[in-house]
Amino acid sequence: MKQKLMVQVPVVVFALLLALGSCRHEIPGGDPCLTNTITMTVNKTDATGGQNNGTISATTVGGTDFRYSLNGSAFQDTGYFASLQPFQTYNLVVKNSWGCTDTAQISINVNDPCAGVTVAVTATPTSALNGQSNGSITASATGGTGFTYSINGVNYQASGTFSNLAPGNYTITAKNANGCSGVALVTVGNTNPCAGVTIAVTTTQVNPGTGLSNGSITATATGGTGGYTYSLNSGAFQASNVFSGLATGNYTVTAKTAAGCTGSASVALGATNPCAGVTVTVTLAKTDPALNQSNGSITATASGATGFTYSLNGGAYQASNVFSALAAGTYTVTAKSSAGCLGTGQITLTGVSPCNNVTITLSAATVNYTPCLTPASGKITITAAGSTGFTYSLNGGVYQASNVFSSLVGGNYTISAKDQNGCIGNNTTSVPTAAAGPLFAAVKTIITTRCSGSGCHMNGGNAAGYNFDNDCSIVSDWSKIRSSSVTGNNMPKSPQPKLTTAEKTAITNWINAGHLYTN
């Protein structure tokens, strides 16, 4: 610690200093320095260790306006001087407003803050467990304040506690705020927490089924301080005391306390037949598929055990007891319990015609065929009943979604409708041919009666490239008929006489009416 030194100059020294003092100003009425004593009092603080931190502080009485100089430096208003080196002697001069002076010599020495100070360190160890680094030391110190602690003499910390220590010898150093230190030698011992402790392990077991890995071992430990964990066959320790999914074989179960104390037990798991005396019965229900389709199903019900899964024809087992999308055929269903016990059932699916008990009735609405129109004007619209999802066919042709068939000529037709299951209904209908109009009939009569013989257009004759045996040829060649028989005199051929005025009028009336089959 820093110590302040009060330098009190003896009276005789001050008298001597006064006698040596001088007055620089001639004051009328005498020398004021002779009648007014100037007295300086000096305090000092020695430097600490090798530092330049000594100080001098001076106060003065005897006059006014005191100024101070240290070792001949310029005078200053304050008598405080800092940052002084140790092992030096300093001359301090004070001067008042009359010029009277006083002088003192001060030695700055070295102050040892640890002189007379004893730092005592007390340390308490906690032994480490056998083979572990979990020992500790807790230290405290007296002989100062602001202590920090080190276990290696280099790094200091505010806490006096050092943890995670292995067994061994340690030196604890405590240092106070002034750097004064003390040490304590401490030994962290090696403690065996399992000395005199016996861990007893008891087990219960469930043997696995034959060829299965469904056995288990349950362990219970006693002794020690608890906090047990468990290991099977030297594997990783776990909090649970149950080991499952075990096949037949020999096992070692080890229990370990929180302190690391262990105990073990050996267990032999033998195979058992879980299906001895167990009969699994499988009952099957079915839905037959439609003929030539795969929409049948089988539903299985098993009894005699629990936890069933199901297999069809030796396939993979599944949780569901329903098998669907099946075609006609014979199937074997196997049910397996959670213990592996098996039972089977067999069933045959028969293809069923979806058209049994289905009657599809057809009716048709028709539009007459009018000859000589393009396209043909006949039409059939089919109406089907007795099922759903119909498509339609005419005269055994391709089925179509539309129930309307157009561009038909007159005649008899076979109509068909097929539902979504392929069931078919058939019927027949006729598209009537429209009757010829009276004007057209008159013209046709004239042509058939007056056009005969060589060079005519009837009875297979094809004079000039056209023939009138077909009614539509009469309709399409109306202009040639007019030019040959009405406006010209080329028809009929000799020896028949030419057309009469009445016959020409009949032809003209038909042409003027539109020269159609229905006119």
Coordinates of C-alpha atoms in Angstrom, one line a residue:
M1 CA 0.0 0.0 0.0
K2 CA 1.1 3.6 -0.6
Q3 CA 2.1 5.4 2.5
K4 CA 2.1 9.2 2.9
L5 CA 5.1 10.7 4.6
M6 CA 4.6 14.0 6.4
V7 CA 7.8 16.0 6.4
Q8 CA 7.7 18.5 9.3
V9 CA 10.7 20.8 9.1
P10 CA 12.1 21.6 12.6
V11 CA 11.8 25.2 13.9
V12 CA 15.5 25.7 14.1
V13 CA 15.8 24.7 10.4
F14 CA 13.1 27.2 9.5
A15 CA 15.0 29.8 11.5
L16 CA 18.1 29.0 9.5
L17 CA 16.1 29.0 6.3
L18 CA 14.6 32.3 7.3
A19 CA 18.1 33.8 8.0
L20 CA 19.2 32.6 4.6
G21 CA 16.0 33.8 2.9
S22 CA 16.1 37.0 0.9
C23 CA 13.8 39.7 0.1
R24 CA 14.1 40.8 -3.5
H25 CA 12.1 44.1 -3.1
E26 CA 13.0 47.1 -1.1
I27 CA 9.9 47.9 1.0
P28 CA 9.7 51.2 2.7
G29 CA 9.7 50.9 6.4
G30 CA 12.0 47.8 6.5
D31 CA 12.4 44.2 5.2
P32 CA 9.1 42.3 5.4
C33 CA 10.9 39.0 5.3
L34 CA 12.5 39.9 8.7
T35 CA 9.2 40.4 10.4
N36 CA 7.0 37.9 8.6
T37 CA 8.1 34.3 8.8
I38 CA 7.4 32.2 5.7
T39 CA 6.9 28.5 6.7
M40 CA 6.4 25.6 4.3
T41 CA 5.0 22.2 5.3
V42 CA 5.7 19.3 2.9
N43 CA 4.0 15.9 2.5
K44 CA 5.3 13.1 0.3
T45 CA 4.3 9.7 -1.1
D46 CA 7.1 7.3 -1.9
A47 CA 7.1 5.5 -5.3
T48 CA 5.7 2.0 -5.5
G49 CA 8.2 -0.7 -6.6
G50 CA 10.0 0.4 -9.8
Q51 CA 7.4 2.9 -10.8
N52 CA 7.7 6.7 -11.2
N53 CA 4.6 7.5 -9.1
G54 CA 6.0 9.4 -6.1
T55 CA 4.4 12.7 -5.2
I56 CA 5.2 15.9 -3.1
S57 CA 2.5 18.2 -1.8
A58 CA 3.4 21.5 0.0
T59 CA 1.4 24.1 1.9
T60 CA 2.8 27.5 3.1
V61 CA 1.9 30.3 5.6
G62 CA 3.5 33.7 5.9
G63 CA 2.5 36.0 3.1
T64 CA 0.3 35.6 0.0
D65 CA 0.4 34.5 -3.5
F66 CA 2.7 31.5 -2.9
R67 CA 4.5 29.9 -5.9
Y68 CA 6.6 26.8 -6.0
S69 CA 9.6 25.4 -7.9
L70 CA 11.0 21.9 -7.8
N71 CA 14.7 21.3 -8.7
G72 CA 14.9 24.7 -10.3
S73 CA 11.9 24.3 -12.5
A74 CA 9.7 27.3 -13.4
F75 CA 7.5 28.5 -10.5
Q76 CA 3.9 27.3 -10.5
D77 CA 0.9 28.2 -8.5
T78 CA 0.4 24.8 -6.8
G79 CA 2.7 23.0 -4.4
Y80 CA 1.7 19.5 -5.8
F81 CA 4.3 17.5 -7.9
A82 CA 3.6 14.0 -9.3
S83 CA 5.2 11.2 -11.3
L84 CA 8.4 11.4 -9.3
Q85 CA 11.2 8.8 -9.5
P86 CA 12.3 6.9 -6.5
F87 CA 15.7 7.2 -4.9
Q88 CA 15.9 10.9 -5.7
T89 CA 16.3 14.0 -3.5
Y90 CA 14.2 16.9 -4.6
N91 CA 14.8 20.7 -3.7
L92 CA 11.5 22.5 -3.2
V93 CA 11.4 26.3 -3.1
V94 CA 8.4 28.4 -2.2
K95 CA 8.1 32.2 -2.8
N96 CA 5.5 34.7 -1.7
S97 CA 4.4 38.0 -3.2
W98 CA 7.2 39.9 -1.2
G99 CA 9.8 37.6 -2.7
C100 CA 10.4 35.9 0.6
T101 CA 11.4 32.2 0.1
D102 CA 11.6 29.0 2.0
T103 CA 13.4 25.8 0.9
A104 CA 13.1 22.1 1.7
Q105 CA 14.8 18.9 0.6
I106 CA 12.7 15.8 0.2
S107 CA 13.8 12.2 -0.6
I108 CA 11.5 10.0 -2.6
N109 CA 12.0 6.3 -1.6
V110 CA 10.4 3.1 -2.7
N111 CA 7.2 2.0 -0.9
D112 CA 6.8 -1.8 -0.6
P113 CA 3.0 -2.5 -0.3
C114 CA 3.7 -6.0 0.8
A115 CA 6.0 -5.1 3.7
G116 CA 4.6 -6.6 6.8
V117 CA 1.7 -8.2 4.9
T118 CA 1.2 -12.0 5.1
V119 CA -1.2 -13.6 2.6
A120 CA -2.5 -16.9 4.0
V121 CA -4.2 -19.3 1.6
T122 CA -6.6 -22.0 2.8
A123 CA -7.6 -24.6 0.2
T124 CA -10.0 -27.5 0.5
P125 CA -9.8 -30.4 -2.0
T126 CA -12.6 -32.8 -3.2
S127 CA -11.1 -36.0 -4.4
A128 CA -11.7 -37.3 -7.9
L129 CA -13.6 -40.5 -8.6
N130 CA -11.5 -43.4 -9.6
G131 CA -10.1 -42.9 -13.1
Q132 CA -12.0 -39.6 -13.7
S133 CA -11.2 -35.9 -13.7
N134 CA -14.0 -34.6 -11.5
G135 CA -12.0 -33.5 -8.5
S136 CA -12.1 -29.8 -7.3
I137 CA -10.3 -27.3 -5.0
T138 CA -11.9 -24.4 -3.2
A139 CA -9.5 -21.7 -2.0
S140 CA -9.8 -18.6 0.2
A141 CA -7.2 -16.1 1.3
T142 CA -6.6 -13.5 4.1
G143 CA -4.1 -10.7 4.3
G144 CA -5.6 -8.1 2.0
T145 CA -8.5 -7.5 -0.3
G146 CA -9.5 -8.0 -3.9
F147 CA -8.0 -11.5 -4.2
T148 CA -7.6 -13.4 -7.5
Y149 CA -6.5 -17.1 -7.7
S150 CA -4.3 -19.2 -9.9
I151 CA -3.7 -22.9 -10.2
N152 CA -0.8 -22.6 -12.5
G153 CA 0.8 -19.3 -11.4
V154 CA 0.0 -17.7 -14.7
N155 CA -3.7 -17.2 -15.2
Y156 CA -5.6 -15.7 -12.4
Q157 CA -9.4 -15.7 -11.8
A158 CA -11.8 -14.1 -9.4
S159 CA -13.2 -17.4 -8.2
G160 CA -11.2 -19.5 -5.7
T161 CA -12.8 -22.7 -7.1
F162 CA -11.1 -25.0 -9.6
S163 CA -13.1 -27.9 -11.1
N164 CA -12.6 -31.0 -13.4
L165 CA -9.3 -31.9 -11.7
A166 CA -7.6 -35.3 -12.0
P167 CA -5.9 -36.8 -9.0
G168 CA -2.6 -35.1 -8.2
N169 CA -0.7 -32.3 -6.5
Y170 CA -1.6 -28.7 -7.1
T171 CA -0.2 -25.3 -6.1
I172 CA -2.8 -22.6 -5.5
T173 CA -1.6 -19.0 -5.5
A174 CA -3.7 -16.1 -4.1
K175 CA -2.8 -12.5 -5.0
N176 CA -4.4 -9.4 -3.4
A177 CA -5.1 -6.0 -5.0
N178 CA -1.6 -4.8 -4.2
G179 CA 0.1 -7.8 -5.8
C180 CA 1.0 -9.5 -2.5
S181 CA 0.7 -13.2 -2.8
G182 CA 0.6 -16.5 -0.9
V183 CA 0.5 -20.1 -1.9
A184 CA -1.0 -23.4 -0.6
L185 CA 0.0 -26.9 -1.7
V186 CA -3.1 -29.1 -2.2
T187 CA -3.4 -32.8 -3.1
V188 CA -6.5 -34.0 -5.0
G189 CA -7.1 -37.6 -4.0
N190 CA -8.4 -40.6 -5.9
T191 CA -11.7 -41.9 -4.5
N192 CA -13.4 -45.2 -5.5
P193 CA -17.1 -44.6 -5.1
C194 CA -17.8 -48.3 -5.6
A195 CA -15.7 -49.5 -2.7
G196 CA -18.0 -51.7 -0.6
V197 CA -20.9 -51.2 -3.0
T198 CA -22.6 -54.3 -4.6
I199 CA -25.0 -53.9 -7.5
A200 CA -27.4 -56.8 -7.8
V201 CA -29.2 -57.3 -11.1
T202 CA -32.4 -59.5 -11.4
T203 CA -34.2 -60.2 -14.7
T204 CA -37.4 -61.4 -16.1
Q205 CA -37.6 -62.8 -19.6
V206 CA -40.0 -63.6 -22.5
N207 CA -38.7 -66.3 -24.7
P208 CA -39.0 -65.7 -28.5
G209 CA -41.2 -67.8 -30.8
T210 CA -39.5 -70.5 -32.9
G211 CA -37.4 -68.8 -35.6
L212 CA -38.6 -65.3 -34.5
S213 CA -36.9 -62.4 -32.8
N214 CA -39.7 -61.3 -30.4
G215 CA -38.2 -62.2 -27.1
S216 CA -37.4 -59.6 -24.3
I217 CA -35.5 -59.2 -21.1
T218 CA -36.5 -56.8 -18.3
A219 CA -33.8 -55.9 -15.7
T220 CA -34.1 -54.6 -12.1
A221 CA -31.0 -53.3 -10.2
T222 CA -30.5 -52.6 -6.5
G223 CA -27.5 -51.3 -4.5
G224 CA -25.5 -48.1 -4.8
T225 CA -27.0 -44.7 -5.1
G226 CA -29.4 -45.3 -8.0
G227 CA -29.6 -43.5 -11.3
Y228 CA -29.2 -46.8 -13.1
T229 CA -28.6 -47.3 -16.8
Y230 CA -28.5 -50.6 -18.6
S231 CA -26.4 -52.4 -21.3
L232 CA -27.0 -55.6 -23.2
N233 CA -23.9 -57.6 -24.2
S234 CA -21.5 -54.7 -23.6
G235 CA -23.5 -52.4 -25.9
A236 CA -24.3 -48.8 -25.2
F237 CA -25.9 -48.0 -21.9
Q238 CA -29.6 -46.8 -22.0
A239 CA -32.1 -45.4 -19.6
S240 CA -34.7 -48.1 -20.2
N241 CA -34.3 -51.4 -18.4
V242 CA -36.2 -53.4 -21.2
F243 CA -34.5 -55.0 -24.2
S244 CA -36.8 -56.4 -26.8
G245 CA -36.7 -57.8 -30.3
L246 CA -34.4 -60.6 -29.1
A247 CA -33.8 -64.0 -30.7
T248 CA -32.8 -67.2 -28.9
G249 CA -29.4 -67.1 -27.3
N250 CA -27.3 -66.1 -24.2
Y251 CA -27.3 -62.5 -23.0
T252 CA -25.5 -60.4 -20.3
V253 CA -27.3 -57.5 -18.8
T254 CA -25.2 -54.9 -17.0
A255 CA -26.6 -52.2 -14.7
K256 CA -24.5 -49.0 -13.9
T257 CA -25.1 -46.4 -11.2
A258 CA -24.6 -42.7 -11.7
A259 CA -21.3 -43.2 -9.8
G260 CA -20.1 -45.8 -12.3
C261 CA -20.6 -48.9 -10.1
T262 CA -21.8 -51.9 -12.1
G263 CA -23.4 -55.3 -11.7
S264 CA -24.5 -57.9 -14.2
A265 CA -26.7 -60.9 -14.8
S266 CA -26.7 -63.6 -17.5
V267 CA -29.9 -64.7 -19.2
A268 CA -30.5 -67.5 -21.7
L269 CA -33.5 -67.1 -24.0
G270 CA -34.9 -70.3 -25.4
A271 CA -37.3 -70.8 -28.3
T272 CA -41.0 -71.4 -27.6
N273 CA -43.8 -72.4 -30.1
P274 CA -46.5 -69.7 -29.6
C275 CA -48.8 -71.7 -31.9
A276 CA -49.0 -74.8 -29.8
G277 CA -52.7 -75.5 -29.2
V278 CA -53.7 -72.5 -31.3
T279 CA -56.1 -73.0 -34.3
V280 CA -56.6 -70.1 -36.7
T281 CA -59.9 -70.3 -38.6
V282 CA -60.4 -68.2 -41.8
T283 CA -63.8 -67.5 -43.1
L284 CA -64.2 -66.0 -46.6
A285 CA -66.9 -63.9 -48.3
K286 CA -66.8 -63.0 -51.9
T287 CA -68.2 -60.7 -54.6
D288 CA -68.0 -62.4 -58.0
P289 CA -66.5 -60.4 -60.9
A290 CA -68.4 -59.5 -64.0
L291 CA -67.8 -61.8 -66.9
N292 CA -64.3 -61.3 -68.4
Q293 CA -63.6 -58.5 -65.9
S294 CA -61.4 -58.1 -62.8
N295 CA -63.7 -56.4 -60.3
G296 CA -64.4 -59.2 -57.9
S297 CA -63.3 -59.1 -54.2
I298 CA -62.7 -61.4 -51.2
T299 CA -63.1 -60.4 -47.5
A300 CA -61.4 -62.6 -44.9
T301 CA -62.3 -63.0 -41.2
A302 CA -59.8 -64.8 -38.9
S303 CA -60.4 -66.1 -35.4
G304 CA -58.4 -68.1 -32.8
A305 CA -55.7 -65.5 -32.1
T306 CA -55.0 -61.8 -32.4
G307 CA -53.0 -59.3 -34.5
F308 CA -53.8 -60.8 -37.9
T309 CA -52.3 -59.9 -41.3
Y310 CA -53.5 -61.5 -44.5
S311 CA -51.9 -63.0 -47.7
L312 CA -53.5 -63.9 -51.0
N313 CA -52.1 -66.9 -52.9
G314 CA -48.8 -66.8 -50.9
G315 CA -48.2 -63.1 -51.6
A316 CA -47.0 -60.4 -49.2
Y317 CA -49.0 -60.1 -45.9
Q318 CA -51.1 -56.9 -45.5
A319 CA -53.0 -55.4 -42.6
S320 CA -56.3 -55.2 -44.6
N321 CA -58.5 -58.3 -44.8
V322 CA -59.9 -57.3 -48.2
F323 CA -58.5 -58.2 -51.6
S324 CA -60.1 -56.5 -54.6
A325 CA -59.8 -56.1 -58.4
L326 CA -59.9 -59.9 -58.7
A327 CA -60.8 -61.9 -61.9
A328 CA -62.6 -65.3 -61.9
G329 CA -60.6 -68.1 -60.4
T330 CA -59.7 -70.0 -57.2
Y331 CA -57.9 -68.1 -54.4
T332 CA -56.3 -69.1 -51.1
V333 CA -56.2 -66.6 -48.3
T334 CA -53.8 -67.1 -45.4
A335 CA -54.2 -65.3 -42.0
K336 CA -51.2 -64.9 -39.7
S337 CA -51.4 -63.8 -36.1
S338 CA -48.9 -61.5 -34.3
A339 CA -47.3 -64.7 -32.9
G340 CA -46.9 -66.2 -36.4
C341 CA -49.7 -68.7 -36.1
L342 CA -51.3 -69.5 -39.5
G343 CA -54.7 -70.4 -40.9
T344 CA -56.0 -70.7 -44.5
G345 CA -59.3 -70.6 -46.5
Q346 CA -60.0 -71.2 -50.1
I347 CA -62.7 -69.7 -52.3
T348 CA -63.6 -69.6 -56.0
L349 CA -64.8 -66.5 -57.9
T350 CA -67.0 -67.1 -60.9
G351 CA -67.5 -64.6 -63.7
V352 CA -71.0 -63.3 -63.7
S353 CA -72.7 -61.8 -66.8
P354 CA -73.6 -58.2 -66.0
C355 CA -76.5 -58.6 -68.4
N356 CA -78.4 -61.1 -66.3
N357 CA -81.8 -59.6 -65.5
V358 CA -81.0 -56.6 -67.8
T359 CA -83.5 -55.9 -70.6
I360 CA -82.6 -53.0 -72.9
T361 CA -85.6 -51.7 -75.0
L362 CA -85.2 -49.5 -78.0
S363 CA -87.5 -47.1 -79.9
A364 CA -86.7 -44.9 -82.8
A365 CA -87.9 -41.7 -84.3
T366 CA -87.3 -41.3 -88.1
V367 CA -87.2 -38.5 -90.6
N368 CA -88.3 -39.5 -94.2
Y369 CA -85.8 -40.0 -97.0
T370 CA -86.4 -37.6 -99.8
P371 CA -84.8 -38.9 -103.0
C372 CA -82.4 -36.8 -105.0
L373 CA -81.2 -34.6 -102.1
T374 CA -77.5 -34.4 -101.1
P375 CA -76.7 -35.4 -98.5
A376 CA -79.5 -37.9 -98.0
S377 CA -82.2 -36.6 -95.8
G378 CA -83.2 -39.7 -93.9
K379 CA -82.5 -39.8 -90.1
I380 CA -83.0 -42.2 -87.1
T381 CA -82.9 -41.1 -83.5
I382 CA -82.6 -44.0 -81.0
T383 CA -84.0 -44.0 -77.5
A384 CA -82.8 -46.7 -75.1
A385 CA -84.1 -47.8 -71.7
G386 CA -83.4 -50.4 -69.1
S387 CA -79.8 -49.5 -68.2
T388 CA -77.3 -46.6 -68.3
G389 CA -74.2 -45.4 -70.1
F390 CA -75.4 -46.3 -73.6
T391 CA -73.5 -46.2 -76.9
Y392 CA -75.3 -46.8 -80.2
S393 CA -74.8 -48.7 -83.5
L394 CA -76.7 -48.9 -86.8
N395 CA -76.7 -52.1 -88.9
G396 CA -74.0 -53.7 -86.7
G397 CA -71.5 -50.8 -87.3
V398 CA -69.2 -49.2 -84.8
Y399 CA -70.8 -48.0 -81.6
Q400 CA -70.9 -44.2 -81.1
A401 CA -71.8 -41.9 -78.2
S402 CA -74.5 -40.1 -80.3
N403 CA -78.0 -41.7 -80.6
V404 CA -78.6 -39.9 -83.9
F405 CA -77.8 -41.4 -87.4
S406 CA -78.2 -39.0 -90.3
S407 CA -77.8 -38.9 -94.1
L408 CA -79.8 -42.1 -94.5
V409 CA -81.7 -43.3 -97.6
G410 CA -85.0 -45.0 -97.3
G411 CA -85.1 -48.6 -96.2
N412 CA -85.0 -51.0 -93.2
Y413 CA -82.4 -50.7 -90.5
T414 CA -81.2 -52.6 -87.4
I415 CA -80.6 -50.4 -84.4
S416 CA -78.5 -51.4 -81.3
A417 CA -77.7 -49.9 -77.9
K418 CA -74.9 -51.1 -75.5
D419 CA -74.7 -50.1 -71.8
Q420 CA -71.6 -49.5 -69.7
N421 CA -71.4 -53.2 -68.8
G422 CA -71.6 -54.3 -72.5
C423 CA -75.2 -55.4 -72.4
I424 CA -76.9 -55.0 -75.8
G425 CA -80.4 -54.4 -76.9
N426 CA -81.5 -54.6 -80.6
N427 CA -84.5 -53.5 -82.7
T428 CA -85.5 -52.7 -86.3
T429 CA -86.9 -49.6 -87.9
S430 CA -87.5 -48.2 -91.3
V431 CA -86.8 -44.8 -93.0
P432 CA -89.7 -44.2 -95.3
T433 CA -89.2 -42.7 -98.7
A434 CA -91.1 -39.6 -99.4
A435 CA -93.8 -39.9 -102.2
A436 CA -93.1 -38.3 -105.6
G437 CA -94.8 -34.9 -106.2
P438 CA -97.7 -34.8 -108.7
L439 CA -95.8 -32.5 -111.1
F440 CA -92.8 -34.8 -111.0
A441 CA -95.0 -37.9 -111.5
A442 CA -96.6 -36.4 -114.6
V443 CA -93.2 -35.6 -116.1
K444 CA -91.9 -39.1 -115.3
T445 CA -95.0 -40.6 -117.0
I446 CA -94.4 -38.5 -120.1
I447 CA -90.7 -39.6 -120.3
T448 CA -91.4 -43.3 -119.7
T449 CA -94.2 -43.5 -122.2
R450 CA -92.8 -41.2 -124.9
C451 CA -89.1 -42.1 -124.7
S452 CA -88.6 -45.5 -126.1
G453 CA -86.9 -47.2 -128.9
S454 CA -83.5 -46.5 -130.5
G455 CA -81.6 -43.5 -129.3
C456 CA -83.8 -42.9 -126.2
H457 CA -82.7 -42.5 -122.6
M458 CA -84.7 -45.3 -121.1
N459 CA -84.4 -49.0 -120.4
G460 CA -80.6 -48.9 -120.1
G461 CA -80.2 -46.5 -123.0
N462 CA -77.5 -43.9 -122.5
A463 CA -77.9 -41.5 -125.4
A464 CA -75.8 -38.3 -125.1
G465 CA -74.4 -39.6 -121.8
Y466 CA -77.5 -39.6 -119.6
N467 CA -80.3 -42.0 -118.7
F468 CA -83.7 -41.6 -117.1
D469 CA -84.3 -45.0 -115.7
N470 CA -83.4 -43.4 -112.2
D471 CA -85.7 -40.8 -110.9
C472 CA -82.8 -38.6 -109.7
S473 CA -81.4 -38.5 -113.3
I474 CA -84.7 -36.9 -114.3
V475 CA -84.3 -34.3 -111.5
S476 CA -80.6 -33.6 -112.2
D477 CA -81.0 -33.4 -116.0
W478 CA -84.1 -31.2 -116.0
S479 CA -82.4 -28.5 -118.2
K480 CA -81.6 -31.1 -120.9
I481 CA -85.2 -32.4 -120.8
R482 CA -86.4 -28.8 -121.4
S483 CA -84.0 -28.1 -124.2
S484 CA -84.8 -31.4 -125.9
S485 CA -88.5 -31.6 -125.5
V486 CA -89.9 -28.1 -124.8
T487 CA -87.6 -25.5 -126.4
G488 CA -86.4 -27.9 -129.0
N489 CA -87.9 -30.7 -131.1
N490 CA -85.4 -33.6 -130.4
M491 CA -87.7 -35.6 -128.2
P492 CA -89.2 -38.0 -128.7
K493 CA -87.5 -39.8 -131.4
S494 CA -89.3 -40.9 -134.6
P495 CA -91.4 -42.8 -135.2
Q496 CA -93.2 -41.4 -132.1
P497 CA -94.9 -38.1 -132.7
K498 CA -93.6 -34.9 -131.0
L499 CA -94.8 -33.9 -127.6
T500 CA -98.2 -32.3 -127.4
T501 CA -98.7 -28.8 -126.1
A502 CA -100.2 -30.3 -122.9
E503 CA -97.2 -32.5 -122.4
K504 CA -94.8 -29.6 -122.9
T505 CA -96.9 -27.6 -120.4
A506 CA -96.7 -30.3 -117.8
I507 CA -92.9 -30.4 -118.1
T508 CA -92.7 -26.6 -117.9
N509 CA -94.9 -26.4 -114.8
W510 CA -92.6 -28.9 -113.0
I511 CA -89.5 -27.0 -113.9
N512 CA -91.0 -23.7 -112.9
A513 CA -92.1 -25.2 -109.6
G514 CA -88.4 -26.0 -108.7
H515 CA -87.9 -29.3 -110.7
L516 CA -87.6 -31.4 -107.5
Y517 CA -88.7 -34.9 -106.8
T518 CA -91.3 -33.7 -104.4
N519 CA -92.9 -31.0 -106.7

